[in-house]
């Protein structure tokens, strides 16, 4: 006890002065005020609000403006910038506008069967952020609307070579391609809107506020909520992947692992009837031919597998809402059972996106081709392509024709066709 008292006498506790206590409280108060402004949650919330405001604009009525077309839109507009004193100090808030608004409205209404009313319903709830969806640094959001099939995905396009290619070459060709394949007989991602901002802001200078966004149909929905359901992001496995082949698994972050392409396990195969496979192959051959013409590589096949008993809700625009829809779908299934192989009986892109029953009746498969913004002629891809010659061929450095060939071979490898169906 005596020793403890001597120790306390030698080292008396220091008391903060009145000024130090006041300063501490002031600093804490300021920190609490400023902290939310720099938090990820605040950034996501402000960004989501900016996207929702832009998407809701001009959607109050269910009428389609047919006064202009894809050819009337000036695709150089998304590269124009303007200085506005009121917008310059903004960090996260952005005034977004629609690219080719009439063309995309016609696309939604006439080909994707998404009315303005249904589209607006999907935007009544706040956007929710998603994480760990890739290595591109993009920000992802999804809608959580009042009905189970109100699924939209919003992706920021951050890299200059991607949004330049998207506006200059991809979107005009994509709109025309969908027009040439009525009823959206394609597996390319269903793009419903593209947003951009012309305002220069502090957030853009700091690279925390993207200027370009793509809005797409969420094909898989909340797949994690369905027991035994699973998804794969498939790319040809014969190419060299530095992040996969050079970095040890113990070093990779979860974000890195999630950004790598999946491969089906040896004991897992996509089981389709002959008619289903013929249709899948026909559509993918045509879609990848389009991507090859646009000199795109590194795209992937998004595959969703659901238990047949789960009855997953259809993606937006693909629900069987009317009696005639159900009758037409039923007749199509009867044709399949009777092995009628005319073109009308083949599943369309709509069917393969909505979901087809596996040949053994156990699973429902959904297919979509995603991530087709890597054009080999843009500056960054060209530089990487040149530098990558010292390494084995990669998905981002190979030739478009070779990538397409490997992609089609991957489809053949992963599908087991049940003969006689």
Short mmCIF file of C-alpha atoms in Angstrom, two decimals:
data_model
loop_
_atom_site.label_atom_id
_atom_site.label_comp_id
_atom_site.label_asym_id
_atom_site.label_seq_id
_atom_site.Cartn_x
_atom_site.Cartn_y
_atom_site.Cartn_z
CA UNK A 1 0.00 0.00 0.00
CA UNK A 2 2.82 2.35 0.93
CA UNK A 3 4.58 1.62 -2.37
CA UNK A 4 1.38 2.40 -4.32
CA UNK A 5 0.99 5.74 -2.52
CA UNK A 6 4.61 6.63 -3.30
CA UNK A 7 4.01 5.79 -6.98
CA UNK A 8 0.94 8.01 -7.14
CA UNK A 9 2.86 10.83 -5.48
CA UNK A 10 5.64 10.56 -8.06
CA UNK A 11 3.22 10.33 -11.05
CA UNK A 12 0.16 12.44 -10.24
CA UNK A 13 -2.65 12.21 -12.85
CA UNK A 14 -2.65 15.08 -15.36
CA UNK A 15 -5.91 16.99 -15.67
CA UNK A 16 -6.98 18.67 -18.89
CA UNK A 17 -7.29 22.41 -18.64
CA UNK A 18 -10.59 24.16 -19.28
CA UNK A 19 -9.34 25.36 -22.70
CA UNK A 20 -8.19 21.82 -23.62
CA UNK A 21 -11.57 20.38 -22.67
CA UNK A 22 -13.36 23.08 -24.68
CA UNK A 23 -11.07 22.49 -27.69
CA UNK A 24 -11.61 18.76 -27.47
CA UNK A 25 -15.38 19.16 -27.50
CA UNK A 26 -15.17 21.60 -30.41
CA UNK A 27 -12.98 19.29 -32.46
CA UNK A 28 -15.26 16.36 -31.75
CA UNK A 29 -18.33 18.40 -32.73
CA UNK A 30 -16.74 19.52 -36.00
CA UNK A 31 -15.61 16.01 -36.75
CA UNK A 32 -19.12 14.66 -36.21
CA UNK A 33 -20.53 17.29 -38.58
CA UNK A 34 -17.96 16.72 -41.34
CA UNK A 35 -17.60 12.96 -41.07
CA UNK A 36 -20.89 12.07 -42.82
CA UNK A 37 -19.95 14.27 -45.78
CA UNK A 38 -16.94 12.07 -46.52
CA UNK A 39 -18.43 8.71 -45.65
CA UNK A 40 -19.14 6.04 -48.24
CA UNK A 41 -22.79 5.84 -47.16
CA UNK A 42 -23.26 9.56 -47.75
CA UNK A 43 -21.60 9.36 -51.17
CA UNK A 44 -23.75 6.40 -52.18
CA UNK A 45 -26.93 8.08 -50.96
CA UNK A 46 -26.31 11.33 -52.84
CA UNK A 47 -25.27 9.49 -56.01
CA UNK A 48 -28.36 7.26 -55.88
CA UNK A 49 -30.62 10.30 -55.46
CA UNK A 50 -29.03 11.95 -58.51
CA UNK A 51 -29.62 8.81 -60.62
CA UNK A 52 -33.23 8.38 -59.46
CA UNK A 53 -34.09 12.03 -60.20
CA UNK A 54 -32.73 11.71 -63.73
CA UNK A 55 -34.59 8.43 -64.41
CA UNK A 56 -37.92 9.72 -63.11
CA UNK A 57 -37.76 12.81 -65.27
CA UNK A 58 -40.28 12.80 -68.16
CA UNK A 59 -41.83 9.47 -67.13
CA UNK A 60 -45.07 10.79 -65.64
CA UNK A 61 -47.13 9.71 -68.65
CA UNK A 62 -47.31 6.34 -70.41
CA UNK A 63 -47.11 7.78 -73.91
CA UNK A 64 -44.25 7.26 -76.31
CA UNK A 65 -42.80 10.25 -78.13
CA UNK A 66 -42.23 9.11 -81.68
CA UNK A 67 -41.10 12.48 -82.97
CA UNK A 68 -37.44 11.55 -83.24
CA UNK A 69 -35.25 8.50 -83.63
CA UNK A 70 -31.82 7.17 -82.85
CA UNK A 71 -30.38 9.01 -85.86
CA UNK A 72 -31.61 12.39 -84.51
CA UNK A 73 -29.50 12.18 -81.36
CA UNK A 74 -26.08 13.84 -81.38
CA UNK A 75 -23.80 11.20 -79.85
CA UNK A 76 -21.08 13.79 -79.24
CA UNK A 77 -23.23 15.55 -76.62
CA UNK A 78 -22.09 13.37 -73.68
CA UNK A 79 -18.53 14.66 -74.24
CA UNK A 80 -19.54 18.31 -74.07
CA UNK A 81 -18.90 20.12 -70.78
CA UNK A 82 -20.23 23.30 -69.29
CA UNK A 83 -19.17 25.56 -66.43
CA UNK A 84 -21.91 26.53 -64.01
CA UNK A 85 -20.89 28.32 -60.83
CA UNK A 86 -23.69 26.68 -58.82
CA UNK A 87 -22.57 23.18 -59.85
CA UNK A 88 -18.79 23.56 -59.61
CA UNK A 89 -18.52 23.15 -55.78
CA UNK A 90 -20.55 19.93 -55.77
CA UNK A 91 -18.76 16.77 -54.68
CA UNK A 92 -21.23 13.91 -55.01
CA UNK A 93 -24.44 15.47 -56.34
CA UNK A 94 -24.61 15.47 -60.14
CA UNK A 95 -27.21 16.74 -62.60
CA UNK A 96 -27.62 13.76 -64.93
CA UNK A 97 -29.33 13.71 -68.32
CA UNK A 98 -30.56 10.93 -70.59
CA UNK A 99 -28.66 9.97 -73.71
CA UNK A 100 -30.90 9.37 -76.76
CA UNK A 101 -34.04 9.53 -74.57
CA UNK A 102 -36.57 8.89 -77.35
CA UNK A 103 -34.63 5.96 -78.81
CA UNK A 104 -34.31 4.25 -75.42
CA UNK A 105 -37.96 4.88 -74.60
CA UNK A 106 -38.95 3.20 -77.86
CA UNK A 107 -36.55 0.36 -77.06
CA UNK A 108 -38.16 -0.19 -73.64
CA UNK A 109 -41.72 0.07 -74.88
CA UNK A 110 -41.52 -1.79 -78.19
CA UNK A 111 -38.81 -4.40 -77.67
CA UNK A 112 -38.38 -4.93 -73.93
CA UNK A 113 -42.12 -4.67 -73.16
CA UNK A 114 -41.46 -2.16 -70.36
CA UNK A 115 -44.06 0.59 -70.29
CA UNK A 116 -43.34 4.00 -68.79
CA UNK A 117 -45.74 3.15 -65.99
CA UNK A 118 -43.93 -0.08 -65.10
CA UNK A 119 -40.55 1.61 -65.42
CA UNK A 120 -41.65 4.37 -63.06
CA UNK A 121 -42.99 1.83 -60.56
CA UNK A 122 -39.54 0.29 -60.35
CA UNK A 123 -38.11 3.66 -59.38
CA UNK A 124 -40.44 4.38 -56.45
CA UNK A 125 -38.02 2.94 -53.90
CA UNK A 126 -34.47 4.20 -53.27
CA UNK A 127 -31.58 2.62 -55.12
CA UNK A 128 -29.50 0.28 -52.99
CA UNK A 129 -25.72 0.00 -53.47
CA UNK A 130 -24.09 -3.29 -54.37
CA UNK A 131 -20.48 -4.22 -53.73
CA UNK A 132 -17.81 -6.65 -54.91
CA UNK A 133 -19.06 -6.87 -58.50
CA UNK A 134 -15.78 -6.50 -60.34
CA UNK A 135 -12.36 -4.91 -60.72
CA UNK A 136 -13.31 -1.92 -62.88
CA UNK A 137 -13.94 0.41 -59.93
CA UNK A 138 -17.55 0.93 -61.03
CA UNK A 139 -20.32 1.75 -58.58
CA UNK A 140 -23.37 -0.51 -58.76
CA UNK A 141 -26.94 0.07 -57.57
CA UNK A 142 -30.11 -1.97 -57.86
CA UNK A 143 -33.77 -1.12 -57.48
CA UNK A 144 -35.94 -2.57 -54.78
CA UNK A 145 -39.36 -1.81 -56.20
CA UNK A 146 -42.84 -2.72 -54.98
CA UNK A 147 -43.08 -5.89 -57.08
CA UNK A 148 -40.75 -8.86 -57.27
CA UNK A 149 -39.81 -8.34 -60.93
CA UNK A 150 -38.91 -4.64 -60.70
CA UNK A 151 -35.22 -5.33 -61.10
CA UNK A 152 -32.92 -2.70 -62.58
CA UNK A 153 -29.15 -2.46 -62.27
CA UNK A 154 -27.28 0.84 -62.48
CA UNK A 155 -23.55 0.80 -63.21
CA UNK A 156 -21.22 3.78 -63.29
CA UNK A 157 -18.87 3.85 -66.28
CA UNK A 158 -15.70 5.39 -64.85
CA UNK A 159 -12.98 4.62 -67.37
CA UNK A 160 -12.69 7.12 -70.21
CA UNK A 161 -11.98 4.52 -72.91
CA UNK A 162 -15.17 2.66 -71.93
CA UNK A 163 -17.61 5.60 -71.94
CA UNK A 164 -16.02 7.00 -75.10
CA UNK A 165 -16.56 3.71 -76.91
CA UNK A 166 -20.03 3.35 -75.38
CA UNK A 167 -21.28 6.68 -76.77
CA UNK A 168 -19.29 6.91 -79.99
CA UNK A 169 -19.74 3.38 -81.32
CA UNK A 170 -21.58 0.88 -79.14
CA UNK A 171 -24.91 2.53 -78.33
CA UNK A 172 -25.84 3.64 -81.88
CA UNK A 173 -25.03 0.14 -83.16
CA UNK A 174 -26.74 -1.55 -80.17
CA UNK A 175 -30.01 0.32 -80.77
CA UNK A 176 -29.95 -0.62 -84.44
CA UNK A 177 -29.09 -4.24 -83.61
CA UNK A 178 -32.10 -4.59 -81.30
CA UNK A 179 -34.30 -3.04 -83.98
CA UNK A 180 -33.06 -5.65 -86.46
CA UNK A 181 -33.92 -8.49 -84.08
CA UNK A 182 -37.57 -7.86 -83.17
CA UNK A 183 -38.81 -8.95 -79.79
CA UNK A 184 -35.34 -8.56 -78.30
CA UNK A 185 -34.23 -11.91 -79.75
CA UNK A 186 -30.80 -11.45 -78.21
CA UNK A 187 -28.92 -12.25 -75.03
CA UNK A 188 -27.04 -8.95 -74.89
CA UNK A 189 -27.64 -7.04 -71.67
CA UNK A 190 -30.95 -5.19 -71.89
CA UNK A 191 -29.89 -1.55 -71.64
CA UNK A 192 -32.88 0.60 -70.68
CA UNK A 193 -31.19 3.99 -70.23
CA UNK A 194 -27.82 5.73 -70.32
CA UNK A 195 -27.17 8.79 -68.16
CA UNK A 196 -24.48 11.45 -68.42
CA UNK A 197 -23.60 14.83 -66.95
CA UNK A 198 -22.26 17.88 -68.78
CA UNK A 199 -21.47 19.86 -65.61
CA UNK A 200 -17.92 20.14 -64.36
CA UNK A 201 -17.82 19.63 -60.58
CA UNK A 202 -15.28 19.31 -57.81
CA UNK A 203 -16.33 15.68 -57.35
CA UNK A 204 -15.37 14.85 -60.94
CA UNK A 205 -12.00 16.56 -60.52
CA UNK A 206 -11.41 14.43 -57.40
CA UNK A 207 -12.57 11.31 -59.31
CA UNK A 208 -15.28 10.52 -56.74
CA UNK A 209 -18.33 11.45 -58.83
CA UNK A 210 -18.72 9.57 -62.15
CA UNK A 211 -20.31 11.35 -65.12
CA UNK A 212 -21.66 8.30 -66.98
CA UNK A 213 -24.08 5.54 -65.96
CA UNK A 214 -25.71 2.58 -67.69
CA UNK A 215 -29.12 1.26 -66.58
CA UNK A 216 -29.91 -2.40 -67.31
CA UNK A 217 -32.51 -5.06 -66.59
CA UNK A 218 -31.46 -7.12 -63.57
CA UNK A 219 -31.74 -10.61 -65.01
CA UNK A 220 -31.10 -12.56 -61.81
CA UNK A 221 -32.81 -10.44 -59.16
CA UNK A 222 -32.12 -11.30 -55.53
CA UNK A 223 -30.69 -14.71 -56.36
CA UNK A 224 -28.97 -15.01 -52.98
CA UNK A 225 -32.38 -15.14 -51.30
CA UNK A 226 -33.34 -18.33 -53.17
CA UNK A 227 -32.04 -21.52 -51.63
CA UNK A 228 -29.66 -23.55 -53.87
CA UNK A 229 -29.75 -20.88 -56.59
CA UNK A 230 -26.37 -19.90 -58.00
CA UNK A 231 -24.82 -17.62 -60.61
CA UNK A 232 -21.64 -17.74 -62.69
CA UNK A 233 -19.81 -15.08 -64.67
CA UNK A 234 -18.27 -17.23 -67.40
CA UNK A 235 -15.33 -16.43 -69.66
CA UNK A 236 -13.10 -18.73 -71.71
CA UNK A 237 -10.59 -20.28 -69.32
CA UNK A 238 -7.82 -20.81 -71.87
CA UNK A 239 -6.55 -17.24 -71.57
CA UNK A 240 -3.90 -16.05 -69.13
CA UNK A 241 -5.28 -13.94 -66.25
CA UNK A 242 -2.55 -12.14 -64.21
CA UNK A 243 -4.81 -11.53 -61.19
CA UNK A 244 -5.79 -15.19 -61.21
CA UNK A 245 -2.59 -16.92 -62.29
CA UNK A 246 0.14 -14.79 -60.67
CA UNK A 247 -1.36 -13.66 -57.35
CA UNK A 248 -1.64 -16.34 -54.63
CA UNK A 249 -5.17 -16.94 -53.34
CA UNK A 250 -4.17 -15.99 -49.80
CA UNK A 251 -3.17 -12.51 -51.00
CA UNK A 252 -6.27 -11.77 -53.09
CA UNK A 253 -8.93 -9.54 -51.58
CA UNK A 254 -12.58 -10.46 -51.73
CA UNK A 255 -13.12 -7.73 -54.34
CA UNK A 256 -10.36 -9.22 -56.50
CA UNK A 257 -11.80 -12.72 -56.19
CA UNK A 258 -15.30 -11.50 -57.07
CA UNK A 259 -13.96 -9.77 -60.17
CA UNK A 260 -12.42 -12.91 -61.62
CA UNK A 261 -14.32 -14.93 -64.17
CA UNK A 262 -15.91 -18.12 -62.89
CA UNK A 263 -15.60 -21.58 -64.38
CA UNK A 264 -18.08 -24.40 -63.97
CA UNK A 265 -16.90 -27.23 -61.75
CA UNK A 266 -16.22 -30.52 -63.51
CA UNK A 267 -19.37 -32.07 -62.03
CA UNK A 268 -21.65 -29.23 -63.12
CA UNK A 269 -23.05 -28.99 -66.62
CA UNK A 270 -25.86 -27.01 -68.21
CA UNK A 271 -28.39 -29.63 -69.26
CA UNK A 272 -30.49 -28.58 -72.25
CA UNK A 273 -32.65 -30.22 -74.85
CA UNK A 274 -31.43 -30.24 -78.42
CA UNK A 275 -33.93 -27.54 -79.38
CA UNK A 276 -32.91 -25.32 -76.46
CA UNK A 277 -29.22 -25.69 -77.29
CA UNK A 278 -29.78 -24.95 -80.98
CA UNK A 279 -31.52 -21.73 -80.01
CA UNK A 280 -28.89 -20.76 -77.44
CA UNK A 281 -26.09 -21.39 -79.93
CA UNK A 282 -27.88 -19.53 -82.73
CA UNK A 283 -28.42 -16.42 -80.62
CA UNK A 284 -24.94 -16.39 -79.06
CA UNK A 285 -23.31 -16.84 -82.48
CA UNK A 286 -25.23 -13.85 -83.80
CA UNK A 287 -24.62 -11.69 -80.70
CA UNK A 288 -20.89 -12.42 -80.59
CA UNK A 289 -20.64 -11.75 -84.32
CA UNK A 290 -22.03 -8.28 -83.60
CA UNK A 291 -19.48 -7.81 -80.79
CA UNK A 292 -16.66 -8.99 -83.05
CA UNK A 293 -17.66 -6.40 -85.66
CA UNK A 294 -17.45 -3.75 -82.93
CA UNK A 295 -14.01 -5.23 -82.01
CA UNK A 296 -14.99 -6.04 -78.43
CA UNK A 297 -13.32 -8.61 -76.18
CA UNK A 298 -13.51 -9.65 -72.50
CA UNK A 299 -17.32 -9.98 -72.40
CA UNK A 300 -18.78 -12.83 -70.37
CA UNK A 301 -21.82 -15.07 -70.13
CA UNK A 302 -23.88 -14.48 -67.01
CA UNK A 303 -25.56 -17.75 -66.07
CA UNK A 304 -28.19 -18.09 -63.38
CA UNK A 305 -29.39 -21.48 -62.15
CA UNK A 306 -32.53 -21.75 -60.01
CA UNK A 307 -34.24 -24.83 -58.56
CA UNK A 308 -37.26 -25.56 -60.75
CA UNK A 309 -39.45 -25.64 -57.64
CA UNK A 310 -38.45 -22.10 -56.62
CA UNK A 311 -40.46 -20.35 -59.38
CA UNK A 312 -38.15 -17.32 -59.53
CA UNK A 313 -39.94 -14.08 -60.51
CA UNK A 314 -39.29 -13.09 -64.14
CA UNK A 315 -37.12 -10.08 -64.99
CA UNK A 316 -38.91 -6.81 -65.65
CA UNK A 317 -40.76 -6.86 -68.98
CA UNK A 318 -40.67 -10.66 -69.22
CA UNK A 319 -43.62 -11.60 -67.05
CA UNK A 320 -46.52 -13.55 -68.61
CA UNK A 321 -49.14 -10.99 -67.74
CA UNK A 322 -52.07 -11.92 -69.97
CA UNK A 323 -54.07 -15.02 -70.88
CA UNK A 324 -52.75 -14.87 -74.45
CA UNK A 325 -49.20 -14.80 -73.09
CA UNK A 326 -49.81 -17.98 -71.10
CA UNK A 327 -51.52 -19.72 -74.05
CA UNK A 328 -48.67 -18.78 -76.40
CA UNK A 329 -46.07 -19.97 -73.91
CA UNK A 330 -48.01 -23.21 -73.35
CA UNK A 331 -48.22 -23.92 -77.08
CA UNK A 332 -44.48 -23.35 -77.36
CA UNK A 333 -43.84 -25.92 -74.63
CA UNK A 334 -46.14 -28.44 -76.38
CA UNK A 335 -44.17 -27.99 -79.60
CA UNK A 336 -40.98 -28.71 -77.70
CA UNK A 337 -42.44 -31.91 -76.25
CA UNK A 338 -43.55 -33.01 -79.72
CA UNK A 339 -40.06 -32.23 -81.08
CA UNK A 340 -41.32 -29.69 -83.59
CA UNK A 341 -38.12 -28.07 -84.73
CA UNK A 342 -39.36 -25.18 -86.88
CA UNK A 343 -37.96 -21.74 -86.11
CA UNK A 344 -41.15 -20.58 -84.39
CA UNK A 345 -40.76 -23.33 -81.79
CA UNK A 346 -37.17 -22.46 -80.93
CA UNK A 347 -36.75 -20.52 -77.67
CA UNK A 348 -36.07 -16.84 -78.31
CA UNK A 349 -33.78 -14.45 -76.47
CA UNK A 350 -36.81 -13.56 -74.34
CA UNK A 351 -37.26 -17.20 -73.33
CA UNK A 352 -33.59 -17.74 -72.50
CA UNK A 353 -33.52 -14.54 -70.44
CA UNK A 354 -36.79 -15.33 -68.68
CA UNK A 355 -35.61 -18.86 -67.98
CA UNK A 356 -35.75 -22.30 -69.61
CA UNK A 357 -36.30 -25.62 -67.85
CA UNK A 358 -33.34 -28.00 -67.85
CA UNK A 359 -33.68 -31.26 -69.78
CA UNK A 360 -33.85 -33.21 -66.51
CA UNK A 361 -36.54 -30.90 -65.08
CA UNK A 362 -34.48 -29.94 -62.02
CA UNK A 363 -33.29 -26.42 -62.85
CA UNK A 364 -34.27 -23.18 -64.52
CA UNK A 365 -31.45 -21.48 -66.46
CA UNK A 366 -31.14 -17.82 -67.38
CA UNK A 367 -28.51 -16.49 -69.79
CA UNK A 368 -27.18 -13.03 -70.64
CA UNK A 369 -24.05 -11.63 -72.30
CA UNK A 370 -22.61 -8.84 -70.16
CA UNK A 371 -19.65 -6.42 -69.91
CA UNK A 372 -19.04 -5.62 -73.57
CA UNK A 373 -17.25 -2.26 -73.30
CA UNK A 374 -13.64 -3.33 -73.91
CA UNK A 375 -12.87 -2.17 -77.45
CA UNK A 376 -9.37 -3.14 -78.58
CA UNK A 377 -8.81 0.07 -80.59
CA UNK A 378 -9.15 2.52 -77.70
CA UNK A 379 -5.92 3.99 -76.30
CA UNK A 380 -5.70 2.16 -72.96
CA UNK A 381 -6.61 -1.27 -74.41
CA UNK A 382 -4.13 -0.67 -77.26
CA UNK A 383 -1.32 0.14 -74.83
CA UNK A 384 -2.16 -2.89 -72.67
CA UNK A 385 -2.35 -5.02 -75.77
CA UNK A 386 1.14 -3.95 -76.82
CA UNK A 387 2.60 -4.37 -73.33
CA UNK A 388 0.82 -7.70 -72.93
CA UNK A 389 2.75 -9.27 -75.79
CA UNK A 390 5.45 -10.26 -73.31
CA UNK A 391 2.85 -12.40 -71.52
CA UNK A 392 0.61 -15.22 -72.77
CA UNK A 393 -2.60 -14.18 -74.55
CA UNK A 394 -5.17 -12.56 -72.22
CA UNK A 395 -8.89 -11.85 -72.52
CA UNK A 396 -8.10 -8.12 -72.81
CA UNK A 397 -5.15 -8.44 -75.22
CA UNK A 398 -6.35 -11.09 -77.67
CA UNK A 399 -7.97 -10.51 -81.06
CA UNK A 400 -11.80 -10.17 -81.19
CA UNK A 401 -12.13 -13.12 -83.61
CA UNK A 402 -10.03 -15.39 -81.39
CA UNK A 403 -11.96 -14.37 -78.29
CA UNK A 404 -15.28 -15.08 -80.02
CA UNK A 405 -14.05 -18.51 -81.14
CA UNK A 406 -12.97 -19.39 -77.59
CA UNK A 407 -16.28 -18.07 -76.22
CA UNK A 408 -18.32 -20.30 -78.53
CA UNK A 409 -16.14 -23.28 -77.67
CA UNK A 410 -16.81 -22.57 -73.99
CA UNK A 411 -20.57 -22.83 -74.62
CA UNK A 412 -20.10 -26.19 -76.34
CA UNK A 413 -17.95 -27.41 -73.44
CA UNK A 414 -20.35 -26.44 -70.65
CA UNK A 415 -23.62 -27.70 -72.18
CA UNK A 416 -24.77 -31.31 -72.11
CA UNK A 417 -27.38 -31.87 -74.82
CA UNK A 418 -29.99 -34.55 -74.26
CA UNK A 419 -30.55 -36.19 -77.62
CA UNK A 420 -34.11 -36.81 -78.74
CA UNK A 421 -35.50 -33.68 -77.05
#
